[in-house]
PDB file of C-alpha atoms in Angstrom:
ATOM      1  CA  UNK A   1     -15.768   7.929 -13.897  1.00 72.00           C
ATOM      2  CA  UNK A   2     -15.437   5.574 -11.148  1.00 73.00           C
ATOM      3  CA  UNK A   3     -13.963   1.907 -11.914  1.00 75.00           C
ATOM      4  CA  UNK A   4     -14.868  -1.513 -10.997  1.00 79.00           C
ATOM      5  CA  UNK A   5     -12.211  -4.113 -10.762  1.00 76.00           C
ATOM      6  CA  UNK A   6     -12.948  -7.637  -9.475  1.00 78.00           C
ATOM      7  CA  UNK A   7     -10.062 -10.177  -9.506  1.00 76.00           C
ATOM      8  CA  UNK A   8     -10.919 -13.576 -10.654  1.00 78.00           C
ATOM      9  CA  UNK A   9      -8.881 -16.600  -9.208  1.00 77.00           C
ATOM     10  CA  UNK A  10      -8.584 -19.732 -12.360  1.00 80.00           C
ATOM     11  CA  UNK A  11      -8.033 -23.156 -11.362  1.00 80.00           C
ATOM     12  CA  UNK A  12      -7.937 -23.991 -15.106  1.00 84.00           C
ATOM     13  CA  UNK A  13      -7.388 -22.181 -18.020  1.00 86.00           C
ATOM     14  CA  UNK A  14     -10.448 -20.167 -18.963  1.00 87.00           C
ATOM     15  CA  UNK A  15     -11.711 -21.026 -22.372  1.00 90.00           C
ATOM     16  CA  UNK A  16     -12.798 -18.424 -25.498  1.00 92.00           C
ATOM     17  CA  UNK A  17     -16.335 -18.215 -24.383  1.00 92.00           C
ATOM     18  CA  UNK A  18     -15.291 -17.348 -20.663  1.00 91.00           C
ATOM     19  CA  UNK A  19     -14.060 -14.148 -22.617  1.00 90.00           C
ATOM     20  CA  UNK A  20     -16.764 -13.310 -24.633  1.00 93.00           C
ATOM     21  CA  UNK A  21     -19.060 -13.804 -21.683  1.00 92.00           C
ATOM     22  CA  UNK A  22     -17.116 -10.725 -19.584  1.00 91.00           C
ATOM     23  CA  UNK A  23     -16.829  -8.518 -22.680  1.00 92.00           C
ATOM     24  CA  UNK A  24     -20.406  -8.949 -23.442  1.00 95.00           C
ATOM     25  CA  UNK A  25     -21.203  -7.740 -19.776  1.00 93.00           C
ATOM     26  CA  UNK A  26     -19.141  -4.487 -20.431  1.00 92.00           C
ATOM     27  CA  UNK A  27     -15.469  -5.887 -18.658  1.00 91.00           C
ATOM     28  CA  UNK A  28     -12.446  -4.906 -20.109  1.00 90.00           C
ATOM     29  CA  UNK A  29      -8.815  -7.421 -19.609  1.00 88.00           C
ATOM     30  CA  UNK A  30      -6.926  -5.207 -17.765  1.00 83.00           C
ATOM     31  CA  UNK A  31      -4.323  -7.228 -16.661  1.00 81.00           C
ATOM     32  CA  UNK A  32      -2.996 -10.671 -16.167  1.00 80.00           C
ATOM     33  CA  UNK A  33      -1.052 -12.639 -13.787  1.00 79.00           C
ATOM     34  CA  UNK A  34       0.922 -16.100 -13.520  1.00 80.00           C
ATOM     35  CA  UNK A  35       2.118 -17.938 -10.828  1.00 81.00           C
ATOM     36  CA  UNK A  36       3.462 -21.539 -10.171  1.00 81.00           C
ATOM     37  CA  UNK A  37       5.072 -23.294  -7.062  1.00 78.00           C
ATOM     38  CA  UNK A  38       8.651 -23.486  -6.365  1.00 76.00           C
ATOM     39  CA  UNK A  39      10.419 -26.694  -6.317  1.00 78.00           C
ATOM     40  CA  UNK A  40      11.731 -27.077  -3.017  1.00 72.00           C
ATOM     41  CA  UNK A  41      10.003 -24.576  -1.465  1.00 60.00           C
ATOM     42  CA  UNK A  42       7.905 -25.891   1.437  1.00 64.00           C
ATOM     43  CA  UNK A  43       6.993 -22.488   3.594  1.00 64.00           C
ATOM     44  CA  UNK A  44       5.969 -20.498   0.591  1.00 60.00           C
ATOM     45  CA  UNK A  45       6.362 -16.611   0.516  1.00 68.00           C
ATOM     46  CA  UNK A  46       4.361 -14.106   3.728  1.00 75.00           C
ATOM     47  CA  UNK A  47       4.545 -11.071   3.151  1.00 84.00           C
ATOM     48  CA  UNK A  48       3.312  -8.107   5.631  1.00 88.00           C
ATOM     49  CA  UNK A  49       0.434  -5.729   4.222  1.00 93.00           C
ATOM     50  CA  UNK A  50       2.243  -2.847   2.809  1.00 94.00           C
ATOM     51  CA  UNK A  51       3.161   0.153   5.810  1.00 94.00           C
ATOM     52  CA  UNK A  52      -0.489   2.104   6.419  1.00 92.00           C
ATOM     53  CA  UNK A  53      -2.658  -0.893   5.866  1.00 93.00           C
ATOM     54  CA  UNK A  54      -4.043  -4.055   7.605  1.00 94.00           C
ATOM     55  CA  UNK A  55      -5.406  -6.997   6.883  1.00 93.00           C
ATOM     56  CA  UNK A  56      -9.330  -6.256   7.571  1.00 90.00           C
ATOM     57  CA  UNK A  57     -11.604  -8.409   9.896  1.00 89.00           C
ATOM     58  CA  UNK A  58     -12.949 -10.323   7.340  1.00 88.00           C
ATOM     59  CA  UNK A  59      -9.547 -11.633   5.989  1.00 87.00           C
ATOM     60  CA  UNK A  60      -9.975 -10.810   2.954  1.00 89.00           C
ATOM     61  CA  UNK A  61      -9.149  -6.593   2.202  1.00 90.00           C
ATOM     62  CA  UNK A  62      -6.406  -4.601   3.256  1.00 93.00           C
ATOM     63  CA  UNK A  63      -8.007  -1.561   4.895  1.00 94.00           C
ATOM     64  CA  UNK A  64      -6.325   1.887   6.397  1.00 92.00           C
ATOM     65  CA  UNK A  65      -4.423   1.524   9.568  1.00 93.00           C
ATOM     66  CA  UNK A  66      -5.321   4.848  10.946  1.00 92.00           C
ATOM     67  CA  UNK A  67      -1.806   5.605  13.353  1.00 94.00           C
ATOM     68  CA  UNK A  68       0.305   3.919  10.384  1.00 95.00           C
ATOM     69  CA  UNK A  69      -1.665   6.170   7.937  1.00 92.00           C
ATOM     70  CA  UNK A  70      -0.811   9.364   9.834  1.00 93.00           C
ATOM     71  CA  UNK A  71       3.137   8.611  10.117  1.00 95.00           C
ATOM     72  CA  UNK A  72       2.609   8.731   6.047  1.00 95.00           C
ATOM     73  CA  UNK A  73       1.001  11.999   6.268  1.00 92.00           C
ATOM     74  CA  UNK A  74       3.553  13.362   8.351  1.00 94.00           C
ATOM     75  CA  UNK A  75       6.267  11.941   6.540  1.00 96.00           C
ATOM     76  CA  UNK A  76       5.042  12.889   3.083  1.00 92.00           C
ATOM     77  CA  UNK A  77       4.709  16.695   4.643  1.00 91.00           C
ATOM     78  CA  UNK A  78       8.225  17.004   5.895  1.00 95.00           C
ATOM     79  CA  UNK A  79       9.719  14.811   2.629  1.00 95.00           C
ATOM     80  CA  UNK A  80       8.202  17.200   0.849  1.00 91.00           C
ATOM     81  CA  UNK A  81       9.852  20.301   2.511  1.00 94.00           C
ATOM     82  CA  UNK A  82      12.824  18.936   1.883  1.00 97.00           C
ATOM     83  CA  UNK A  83      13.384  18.069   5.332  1.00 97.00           C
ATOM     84  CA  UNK A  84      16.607  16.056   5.725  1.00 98.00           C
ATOM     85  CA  UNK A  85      15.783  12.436   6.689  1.00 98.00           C
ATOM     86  CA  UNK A  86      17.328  12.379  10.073  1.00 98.00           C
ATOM     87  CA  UNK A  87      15.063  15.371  11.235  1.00 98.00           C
ATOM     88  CA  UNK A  88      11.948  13.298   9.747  1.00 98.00           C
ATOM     89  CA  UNK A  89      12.816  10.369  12.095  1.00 98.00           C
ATOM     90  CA  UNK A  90      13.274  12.577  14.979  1.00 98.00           C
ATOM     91  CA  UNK A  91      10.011  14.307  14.099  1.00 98.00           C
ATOM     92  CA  UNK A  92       8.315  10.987  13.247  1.00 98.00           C
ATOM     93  CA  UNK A  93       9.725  10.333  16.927  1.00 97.00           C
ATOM     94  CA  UNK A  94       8.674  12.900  19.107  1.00 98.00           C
ATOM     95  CA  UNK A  95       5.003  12.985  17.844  1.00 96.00           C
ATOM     96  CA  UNK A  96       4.734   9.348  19.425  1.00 96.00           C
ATOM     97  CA  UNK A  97       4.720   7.669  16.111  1.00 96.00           C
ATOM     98  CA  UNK A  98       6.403   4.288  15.997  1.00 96.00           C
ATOM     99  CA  UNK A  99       7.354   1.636  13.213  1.00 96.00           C
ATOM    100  CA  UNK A 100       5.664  -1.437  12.479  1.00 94.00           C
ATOM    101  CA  UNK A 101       7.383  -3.411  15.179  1.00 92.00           C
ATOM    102  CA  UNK A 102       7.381  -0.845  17.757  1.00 93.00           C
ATOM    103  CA  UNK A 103      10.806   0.634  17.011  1.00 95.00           C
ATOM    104  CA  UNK A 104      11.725   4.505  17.226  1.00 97.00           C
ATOM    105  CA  UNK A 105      12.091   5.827  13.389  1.00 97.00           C
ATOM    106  CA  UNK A 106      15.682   6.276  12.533  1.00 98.00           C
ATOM    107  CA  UNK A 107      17.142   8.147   9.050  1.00 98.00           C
ATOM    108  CA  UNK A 108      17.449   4.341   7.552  1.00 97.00           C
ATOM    109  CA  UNK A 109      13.912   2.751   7.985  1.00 97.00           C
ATOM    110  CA  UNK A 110      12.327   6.340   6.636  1.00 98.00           C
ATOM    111  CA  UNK A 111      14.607   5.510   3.463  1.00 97.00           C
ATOM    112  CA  UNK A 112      13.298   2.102   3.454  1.00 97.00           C
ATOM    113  CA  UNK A 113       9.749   3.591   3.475  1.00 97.00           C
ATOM    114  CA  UNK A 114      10.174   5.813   0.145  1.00 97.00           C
ATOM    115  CA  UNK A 115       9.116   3.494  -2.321  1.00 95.00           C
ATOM    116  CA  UNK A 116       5.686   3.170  -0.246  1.00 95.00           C
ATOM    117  CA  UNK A 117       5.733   6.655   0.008  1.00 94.00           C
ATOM    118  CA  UNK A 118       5.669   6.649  -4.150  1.00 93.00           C
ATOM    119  CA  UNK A 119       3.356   4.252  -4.073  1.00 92.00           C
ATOM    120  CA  UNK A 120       0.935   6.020  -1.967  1.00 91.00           C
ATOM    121  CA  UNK A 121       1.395   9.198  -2.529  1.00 88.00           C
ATOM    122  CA  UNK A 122      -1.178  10.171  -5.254  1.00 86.00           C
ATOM    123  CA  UNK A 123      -3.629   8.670  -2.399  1.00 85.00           C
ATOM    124  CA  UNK A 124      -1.984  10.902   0.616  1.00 83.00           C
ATOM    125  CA  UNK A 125      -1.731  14.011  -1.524  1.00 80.00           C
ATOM    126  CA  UNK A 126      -5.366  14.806  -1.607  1.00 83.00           C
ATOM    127  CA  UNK A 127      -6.246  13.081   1.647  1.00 79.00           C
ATOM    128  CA  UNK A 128      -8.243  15.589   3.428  1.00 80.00           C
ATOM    129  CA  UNK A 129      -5.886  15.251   6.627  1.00 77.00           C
ATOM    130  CA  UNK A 130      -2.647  15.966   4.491  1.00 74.00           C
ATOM    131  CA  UNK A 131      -4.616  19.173   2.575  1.00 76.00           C
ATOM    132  CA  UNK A 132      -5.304  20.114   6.045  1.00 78.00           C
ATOM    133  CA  UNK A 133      -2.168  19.665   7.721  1.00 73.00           C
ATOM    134  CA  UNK A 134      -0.179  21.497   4.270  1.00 70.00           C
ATOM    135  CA  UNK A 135      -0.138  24.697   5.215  1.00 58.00           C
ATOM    136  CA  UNK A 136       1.165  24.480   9.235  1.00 59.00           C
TER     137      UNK A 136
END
């Protein structure tokens, strides 16, 4: 069954009936989050979208970078053949495919890239280009 989620953003603490109102309309509280500022911390913390995404047009998604998303494919196919992480960089390499920044792939930054590489694998593992490309 397919999910909705929609993140609301509090100035204030919501109050009993702000509850009641979301149950009522079938929401469950799936999760919640705090924040506060930093003393002393003017610049506050930028972070870049996650390797494979982008910041959409409208500001406010992340969508699929297409080239990034393939250099996952490609690196999730050869991970999981046990490939040595060297060879993936110089495979990563000679099919074009380039960090972030425009850098050549190197044993190092495709260690860096495992935990996103946990994090989307369950999404990569039944994309239809990495069912496609499997078998070759």
């Amino acid at each position: 069954m397919a999910k909705e989620q929609v993140r609301d953003y509090l100035s204030t603490a919501p109050g009993l009936q702000y509850f009641a109102d979301r149950m009522a309309a079938g929401w469950r509280l799936v999760a919640v989050s705090w924040e506060r500022d930093i003393p002393g911390d003017q610049d506050g913390t930028v972070e870049e979208p996650p390797y494979g995404l982008q910041v959409s047009s409208d500001c406010l998604l992340l969508q699929e970078n297409a080239m990034e998303k393939l250099a996952l494919i490609k690196m999730m196919q050869l991970i999981v053949k046990d490939v040595p992480l060297d060879q993936v960089a110089a495979q990563l390499n000679a099919s074009g495919y380039r960090t972030r920044h425009g850098a050549e792939w190197t044993p190092g930054s495709i260690f860096d890239m495992l935990p996103r590489l946990i994090e989307a694998g369950p999404k990569i593992l039944v994309d239809k280009e990495y069912v496609a490309r499997k078998h070759n």
